[in-house]
mmCIF file of C-alpha atoms in Angstrom:
data_model
loop_
_atom_site.group_PDB
_atom_site.id
_atom_site.type_symbol
_atom_site.label_atom_id
_atom_site.label_comp_id
_atom_site.label_asym_id
_atom_site.label_seq_id
_atom_site.Cartn_x
_atom_site.Cartn_y
_atom_site.Cartn_z
ATOM 1 C CA UNK A 473 -24.166 45.377 6.769
ATOM 2 C CA UNK A 474 -23.305 48.231 9.208
ATOM 3 C CA UNK A 475 -22.190 51.647 7.984
ATOM 4 C CA UNK A 476 -19.133 51.576 9.971
ATOM 5 C CA UNK A 477 -16.696 49.191 11.692
ATOM 6 C CA UNK A 478 -17.333 48.088 15.336
ATOM 7 C CA UNK A 479 -14.255 48.375 17.271
ATOM 8 C CA UNK A 480 -13.597 46.003 20.182
ATOM 9 C CA UNK A 481 -10.967 47.117 22.710
ATOM 10 C CA UNK A 482 -8.836 44.425 24.103
ATOM 11 C CA UNK A 483 -7.227 46.198 26.943
ATOM 12 C CA UNK A 484 -3.570 45.438 27.922
ATOM 13 C CA UNK A 485 -3.513 41.782 26.732
ATOM 14 C CA UNK A 486 0.361 41.934 27.372
ATOM 15 C CA UNK A 487 -0.183 41.955 31.081
ATOM 16 C CA UNK A 488 -3.942 41.075 31.553
ATOM 17 C CA UNK A 489 -4.099 38.078 29.419
ATOM 18 C CA UNK A 490 -3.003 35.043 31.718
ATOM 19 C CA UNK A 491 -5.994 32.977 31.318
ATOM 20 C CA UNK A 492 -6.767 33.302 27.575
ATOM 21 C CA UNK A 493 -9.437 35.843 28.319
ATOM 22 C CA UNK A 494 -8.504 37.633 25.104
ATOM 23 C CA UNK A 495 -10.685 34.971 23.480
ATOM 24 C CA UNK A 496 -13.761 37.127 24.631
ATOM 25 C CA UNK A 497 -12.679 39.782 22.151
ATOM 26 C CA UNK A 498 -12.425 37.122 19.441
ATOM 27 C CA UNK A 499 -15.852 35.982 20.151
ATOM 28 C CA UNK A 500 -17.515 39.400 20.057
ATOM 29 C CA UNK A 501 -15.750 40.052 16.673
ATOM 30 C CA UNK A 502 -17.010 36.628 15.276
ATOM 31 C CA UNK A 503 -20.665 37.148 16.404
ATOM 32 C CA UNK A 504 -20.694 40.402 14.858
ATOM 33 C CA UNK A 505 -19.155 39.280 11.538
ATOM 34 C CA UNK A 506 -21.558 36.365 11.412
ATOM 35 C CA UNK A 507 -24.320 38.901 11.431
ATOM 36 C CA UNK A 508 -22.942 40.978 8.684
ATOM 37 C CA UNK A 509 -21.225 43.712 10.615
ATOM 38 C CA UNK A 510 -17.698 44.901 9.960
ATOM 39 C CA UNK A 511 -15.612 44.346 13.186
ATOM 40 C CA UNK A 512 -12.137 44.702 14.336
ATOM 41 C CA UNK A 513 -10.181 44.102 17.515
ATOM 42 C CA UNK A 514 -7.934 46.978 18.695
ATOM 43 C CA UNK A 515 -5.139 45.782 20.993
ATOM 44 C CA UNK A 516 -4.318 48.354 23.551
ATOM 45 C CA UNK A 517 -0.794 47.442 25.166
ATOM 46 C CA UNK A 518 1.340 49.143 27.806
ATOM 47 C CA UNK A 519 2.803 51.160 24.740
ATOM 48 C CA UNK A 520 -0.435 52.736 24.030
ATOM 49 C CA UNK A 521 -2.726 55.310 25.606
ATOM 50 C CA UNK A 522 -6.277 53.855 26.146
ATOM 51 C CA UNK A 523 -8.595 55.384 23.504
ATOM 52 C CA UNK A 524 -12.039 56.483 24.733
ATOM 53 C CA UNK A 525 -13.686 56.079 21.352
ATOM 54 C CA UNK A 526 -14.161 52.386 20.894
ATOM 55 C CA UNK A 527 -17.562 50.509 21.047
ATOM 56 C CA UNK A 528 -16.858 47.839 23.594
ATOM 57 C CA UNK A 529 -13.929 46.950 25.787
ATOM 58 C CA UNK A 530 -12.724 43.670 27.403
ATOM 59 C CA UNK A 531 -10.080 43.025 30.101
ATOM 60 C CA UNK A 532 -8.766 39.784 31.236
ATOM 61 C CA UNK A 533 -6.946 38.073 34.336
ATOM 62 C CA UNK A 534 -3.471 38.637 35.689
ATOM 63 C CA UNK A 535 -1.052 38.103 38.516
ATOM 64 C CA UNK A 536 -0.128 40.578 41.188
ATOM 65 C CA UNK A 537 2.871 42.129 39.384
ATOM 66 C CA UNK A 538 0.891 42.559 36.163
ATOM 67 C CA UNK A 539 -2.127 43.958 38.110
ATOM 68 C CA UNK A 540 0.162 46.822 39.342
ATOM 69 C CA UNK A 541 1.312 47.570 35.750
ATOM 70 C CA UNK A 542 -2.293 47.599 34.464
ATOM 71 C CA UNK A 543 -3.563 49.851 37.324
ATOM 72 C CA UNK A 544 -0.800 52.390 36.755
ATOM 73 C CA UNK A 545 -1.438 52.472 32.952
ATOM 74 C CA UNK A 546 -5.252 52.915 33.340
ATOM 75 C CA UNK A 547 -4.735 55.685 35.901
ATOM 76 C CA UNK A 548 -2.207 57.451 33.611
ATOM 77 C CA UNK A 549 -4.380 57.033 30.426
ATOM 78 C CA UNK A 550 -8.162 57.195 31.642
ATOM 79 C CA UNK A 551 -9.693 56.551 28.179
ATOM 80 C CA UNK A 552 -11.543 53.420 29.693
ATOM 81 C CA UNK A 553 -12.985 55.397 32.468
ATOM 82 C CA UNK A 554 -14.300 58.168 29.981
ATOM 83 C CA UNK A 555 -15.580 55.488 27.712
ATOM 84 C CA UNK A 556 -17.647 53.763 30.540
ATOM 85 C CA UNK A 557 -18.939 57.186 31.509
ATOM 86 C CA UNK A 558 -20.568 57.779 28.186
ATOM 87 C CA UNK A 559 -21.980 54.192 28.393
ATOM 88 C CA UNK A 560 -19.616 52.056 26.438
ATOM 89 C CA UNK A 561 -19.927 48.408 27.625
ATOM 90 C CA UNK A 562 -16.958 47.003 29.533
ATOM 91 C CA UNK A 563 -16.256 43.411 30.395
ATOM 92 C CA UNK A 564 -13.828 42.912 33.277
ATOM 93 C CA UNK A 565 -12.552 39.383 34.017
ATOM 94 C CA UNK A 566 -11.151 38.228 37.401
ATOM 95 C CA UNK A 567 -8.213 40.469 38.266
ATOM 96 C CA UNK A 568 -9.616 43.161 36.188
ATOM 97 C CA UNK A 569 -12.352 43.629 38.601
ATOM 98 C CA UNK A 570 -9.809 44.325 41.324
ATOM 99 C CA UNK A 571 -7.870 46.698 39.023
ATOM 100 C CA UNK A 572 -11.137 48.665 38.282
ATOM 101 C CA UNK A 573 -12.029 48.603 42.037
ATOM 102 C CA UNK A 574 -11.256 50.976 44.823
ATOM 103 C CA UNK A 575 -8.376 48.909 46.148
ATOM 104 C CA UNK A 576 -7.110 45.480 46.342
ATOM 105 C CA UNK A 577 -4.611 43.639 48.406
ATOM 106 C CA UNK A 578 -1.895 41.471 47.031
ATOM 107 C CA UNK A 579 -0.988 38.047 48.292
ATOM 108 C CA UNK A 580 1.750 39.675 50.417
ATOM 109 C CA UNK A 581 -0.676 41.992 52.130
ATOM 110 C CA UNK A 582 0.221 45.222 50.150
ATOM 111 C CA UNK A 583 -2.751 47.391 49.475
ATOM 112 C CA UNK A 584 -2.832 48.880 46.039
ATOM 113 C CA UNK A 585 -5.364 51.597 44.789
ATOM 114 C CA UNK A 586 -7.376 50.785 41.910
ATOM 115 C CA UNK A 587 -9.074 53.159 39.449
ATOM 116 C CA UNK A 588 -12.291 53.265 41.101
ATOM 117 C CA UNK A 589 -14.530 52.390 38.229
ATOM 118 C CA UNK A 590 -16.177 49.827 40.481
ATOM 119 C CA UNK A 591 -17.218 50.218 44.056
ATOM 120 C CA UNK A 592 -15.498 47.153 45.268
ATOM 121 C CA UNK A 593 -12.603 46.155 47.531
ATOM 122 C CA UNK A 594 -10.765 42.916 47.294
ATOM 123 C CA UNK A 595 -8.621 41.085 49.910
ATOM 124 C CA UNK A 596 -6.876 37.670 49.638
ATOM 125 C CA UNK A 597 -8.856 34.587 51.121
ATOM 126 C CA UNK A 598 -7.287 31.639 53.021
ATOM 127 C CA UNK A 599 -8.498 29.208 50.366
ATOM 128 C CA UNK A 600 -8.113 29.534 46.577
ATOM 129 C CA UNK A 601 -11.326 29.222 44.552
ATOM 130 C CA UNK A 602 -10.755 26.924 41.620
ATOM 131 C CA UNK A 603 -13.345 24.966 39.662
ATOM 132 C CA UNK A 604 -16.557 25.448 37.789
ATOM 133 C CA UNK A 605 -18.974 28.054 38.830
ATOM 134 C CA UNK A 606 -22.551 28.258 37.706
ATOM 135 C CA UNK A 607 -24.746 31.249 38.358
ATOM 136 C CA UNK A 608 -28.211 32.721 37.917
ATOM 137 C CA UNK A 609 -27.920 36.210 36.231
ATOM 138 C CA UNK A 610 -29.342 39.216 38.155
ATOM 139 C CA UNK A 611 -29.464 41.908 35.365
ATOM 140 C CA UNK A 612 -32.007 42.678 32.763
ATOM 141 C CA UNK A 613 -31.378 41.126 29.415
ATOM 142 C CA UNK A 614 -30.038 37.889 30.741
ATOM 143 C CA UNK A 615 -32.225 34.862 31.366
ATOM 144 C CA UNK A 616 -30.021 31.840 30.906
ATOM 145 C CA UNK A 617 -27.755 30.406 33.485
ATOM 146 C CA UNK A 618 -24.159 31.452 33.325
ATOM 147 C CA UNK A 619 -21.109 29.144 33.627
ATOM 148 C CA UNK A 620 -17.366 29.595 33.766
ATOM 149 C CA UNK A 621 -14.140 28.353 35.377
ATOM 150 C CA UNK A 622 -13.026 30.423 38.566
ATOM 151 C CA UNK A 623 -9.425 30.447 39.628
ATOM 152 C CA UNK A 624 -8.855 33.204 42.085
ATOM 153 C CA UNK A 625 -7.923 33.889 45.772
ATOM 154 C CA UNK A 626 -9.575 37.330 45.920
ATOM 155 C CA UNK A 627 -12.646 37.970 48.189
ATOM 156 C CA UNK A 628 -14.406 40.799 46.520
ATOM 157 C CA UNK A 629 -16.789 42.971 48.649
ATOM 158 C CA UNK A 630 -19.386 45.166 46.920
ATOM 159 C CA UNK A 631 -19.828 48.825 47.963
ATOM 160 C CA UNK A 632 -23.114 50.682 47.956
ATOM 161 C CA UNK A 633 -22.783 51.867 44.256
ATOM 162 C CA UNK A 634 -22.210 48.277 42.986
ATOM 163 C CA UNK A 635 -24.545 45.405 42.424
ATOM 164 C CA UNK A 636 -23.937 41.599 42.148
ATOM 165 C CA UNK A 637 -23.874 40.390 38.557
ATOM 166 C CA UNK A 638 -25.200 36.920 39.302
ATOM 167 C CA UNK A 639 -26.204 34.592 42.237
ATOM 168 C CA UNK A 640 -24.119 31.531 42.688
ATOM 169 C CA UNK A 641 -25.811 28.089 42.406
ATOM 170 C CA UNK A 642 -22.574 26.082 42.163
ATOM 171 C CA UNK A 643 -19.040 27.245 43.088
ATOM 172 C CA UNK A 644 -17.730 30.029 45.117
ATOM 173 C CA UNK A 645 -18.134 33.397 43.232
ATOM 174 C CA UNK A 646 -16.932 36.534 44.910
ATOM 175 C CA UNK A 647 -15.672 34.635 48.022
ATOM 176 C CA UNK A 648 -17.054 36.862 50.781
ATOM 177 C CA UNK A 649 -20.065 34.709 51.715
ATOM 178 C CA UNK A 650 -22.805 37.025 50.146
ATOM 179 C CA UNK A 651 -23.706 34.559 47.434
ATOM 180 C CA UNK A 652 -22.803 36.984 44.676
ATOM 181 C CA UNK A 653 -20.630 36.287 41.572
ATOM 182 C CA UNK A 654 -19.204 39.438 39.779
ATOM 183 C CA UNK A 655 -20.259 42.880 39.870
ATOM 184 C CA UNK A 656 -22.183 45.400 37.746
ATOM 185 C CA UNK A 657 -21.886 49.174 37.865
ATOM 186 C CA UNK A 658 -22.994 51.565 35.164
ATOM 187 C CA UNK A 659 -21.891 50.016 31.763
ATOM 188 C CA UNK A 660 -19.259 47.830 33.507
ATOM 189 C CA UNK A 661 -19.739 44.102 34.012
ATOM 190 C CA UNK A 662 -17.242 42.152 36.007
ATOM 191 C CA UNK A 663 -17.030 38.419 36.562
ATOM 192 C CA UNK A 664 -14.622 35.807 37.896
ATOM 193 C CA UNK A 665 -15.596 33.467 34.982
ATOM 194 C CA UNK A 666 -12.892 32.240 32.724
ATOM 195 C CA UNK A 667 -13.545 29.982 29.834
ATOM 196 C CA UNK A 668 -13.496 32.368 28.001
ATOM 197 C CA UNK A 669 -16.830 33.629 29.462
ATOM 198 C CA UNK A 670 -18.329 34.594 26.292
ATOM 199 C CA UNK A 671 -17.662 31.333 24.563
ATOM 200 C CA UNK A 672 -19.774 29.641 27.383
ATOM 201 C CA UNK A 673 -22.348 32.423 27.617
ATOM 202 C CA UNK A 674 -23.570 33.643 24.204
ATOM 203 C CA UNK A 675 -26.434 35.577 25.796
ATOM 204 C CA UNK A 676 -23.937 37.663 27.665
ATOM 205 C CA UNK A 677 -21.784 38.221 24.557
ATOM 206 C CA UNK A 678 -24.958 39.448 22.609
ATOM 207 C CA UNK A 679 -26.076 41.613 25.540
ATOM 208 C CA UNK A 680 -22.686 43.429 25.244
ATOM 209 C CA UNK A 681 -23.063 43.684 21.444
ATOM 210 C CA UNK A 682 -26.581 45.259 21.665
ATOM 211 C CA UNK A 683 -25.326 47.764 24.135
ATOM 212 C CA UNK A 684 -22.427 48.591 21.848
ATOM 213 C CA UNK A 685 -24.598 48.839 18.853
ATOM 214 C CA UNK A 686 -27.493 50.624 20.541
ATOM 215 C CA UNK A 687 -30.208 48.046 19.540
ATOM 216 C CA UNK A 688 -32.612 46.053 21.467
ATOM 217 C CA UNK A 689 -32.203 42.872 19.418
ATOM 218 C CA UNK A 690 -29.943 40.845 17.237
ATOM 219 C CA UNK A 691 -30.419 38.329 14.565
ATOM 220 C CA UNK A 692 -30.197 34.763 16.466
ATOM 221 C CA UNK A 693 -27.199 32.702 15.611
ATOM 222 C CA UNK A 694 -27.815 28.823 15.571
ATOM 223 C CA UNK A 695 -24.618 27.330 16.712
ATOM 224 C CA UNK A 696 -25.076 23.609 17.835
ATOM 225 C CA UNK A 697 -21.493 23.343 19.094
ATOM 226 C CA UNK A 698 -22.078 26.219 21.584
ATOM 227 C CA UNK A 699 -25.433 24.591 22.757
ATOM 228 C CA UNK A 700 -23.384 21.324 23.321
ATOM 229 C CA UNK A 701 -20.708 23.179 25.301
ATOM 230 C CA UNK A 702 -23.362 24.850 27.511
ATOM 231 C CA UNK A 703 -25.165 21.705 28.108
ATOM 232 C CA UNK A 704 -22.025 19.789 29.136
ATOM 233 C CA UNK A 705 -20.840 22.630 31.386
ATOM 234 C CA UNK A 706 -24.142 23.308 33.119
ATOM 235 C CA UNK A 707 -24.444 19.650 33.828
ATOM 236 C CA UNK A 708 -21.524 19.806 36.240
ATOM 237 C CA UNK A 709 -22.424 19.787 39.948
#
């Protein structure tokens, strides 16, 4: 049992929760509890300042109008930025990549400044990317293929300070022809994978937890239903 409660920040679920990505926070909490840790989810809504003291943060997908609200809130209350600067792990899903980037263009062509936690820019693409995506991770600590469901029209270009999270083997990914899916910069991991992503990719969930806990390994969890889900999803081509 841990000496203190691990706090998982679910950032702006009221506007950044279109695709059920709040499930990522539930998965982190459950994987901690199954290992004997005390864990709680802290909902951070538009009514709340963003605390910089939590152990791990997750953000989900959204539509254009909700993205603007989220961007303004994170700029006004920069607790997430401060947390990332000290090394707290952050998982940003889909539109959250765009909000955390330098700027993004809406479907109407309006350019909106992001909060610049990620050195990326995003512009609408002619064709929407919808369907299964399978990738090979490009960061230390991940070895298993990743899978998710992508549903976006954004084309995300990585700047010099950002790196690709994974290499696409099936699907579209970032949508700009560079073969990358997602982005990594500092303690922030961004991906277009819905699903929720951590339900499909337990190795990624545990990487975030190890970083949050400051440990190099965790007790393995034997979950046959997760293995079955992964086998099913990774078989799609």
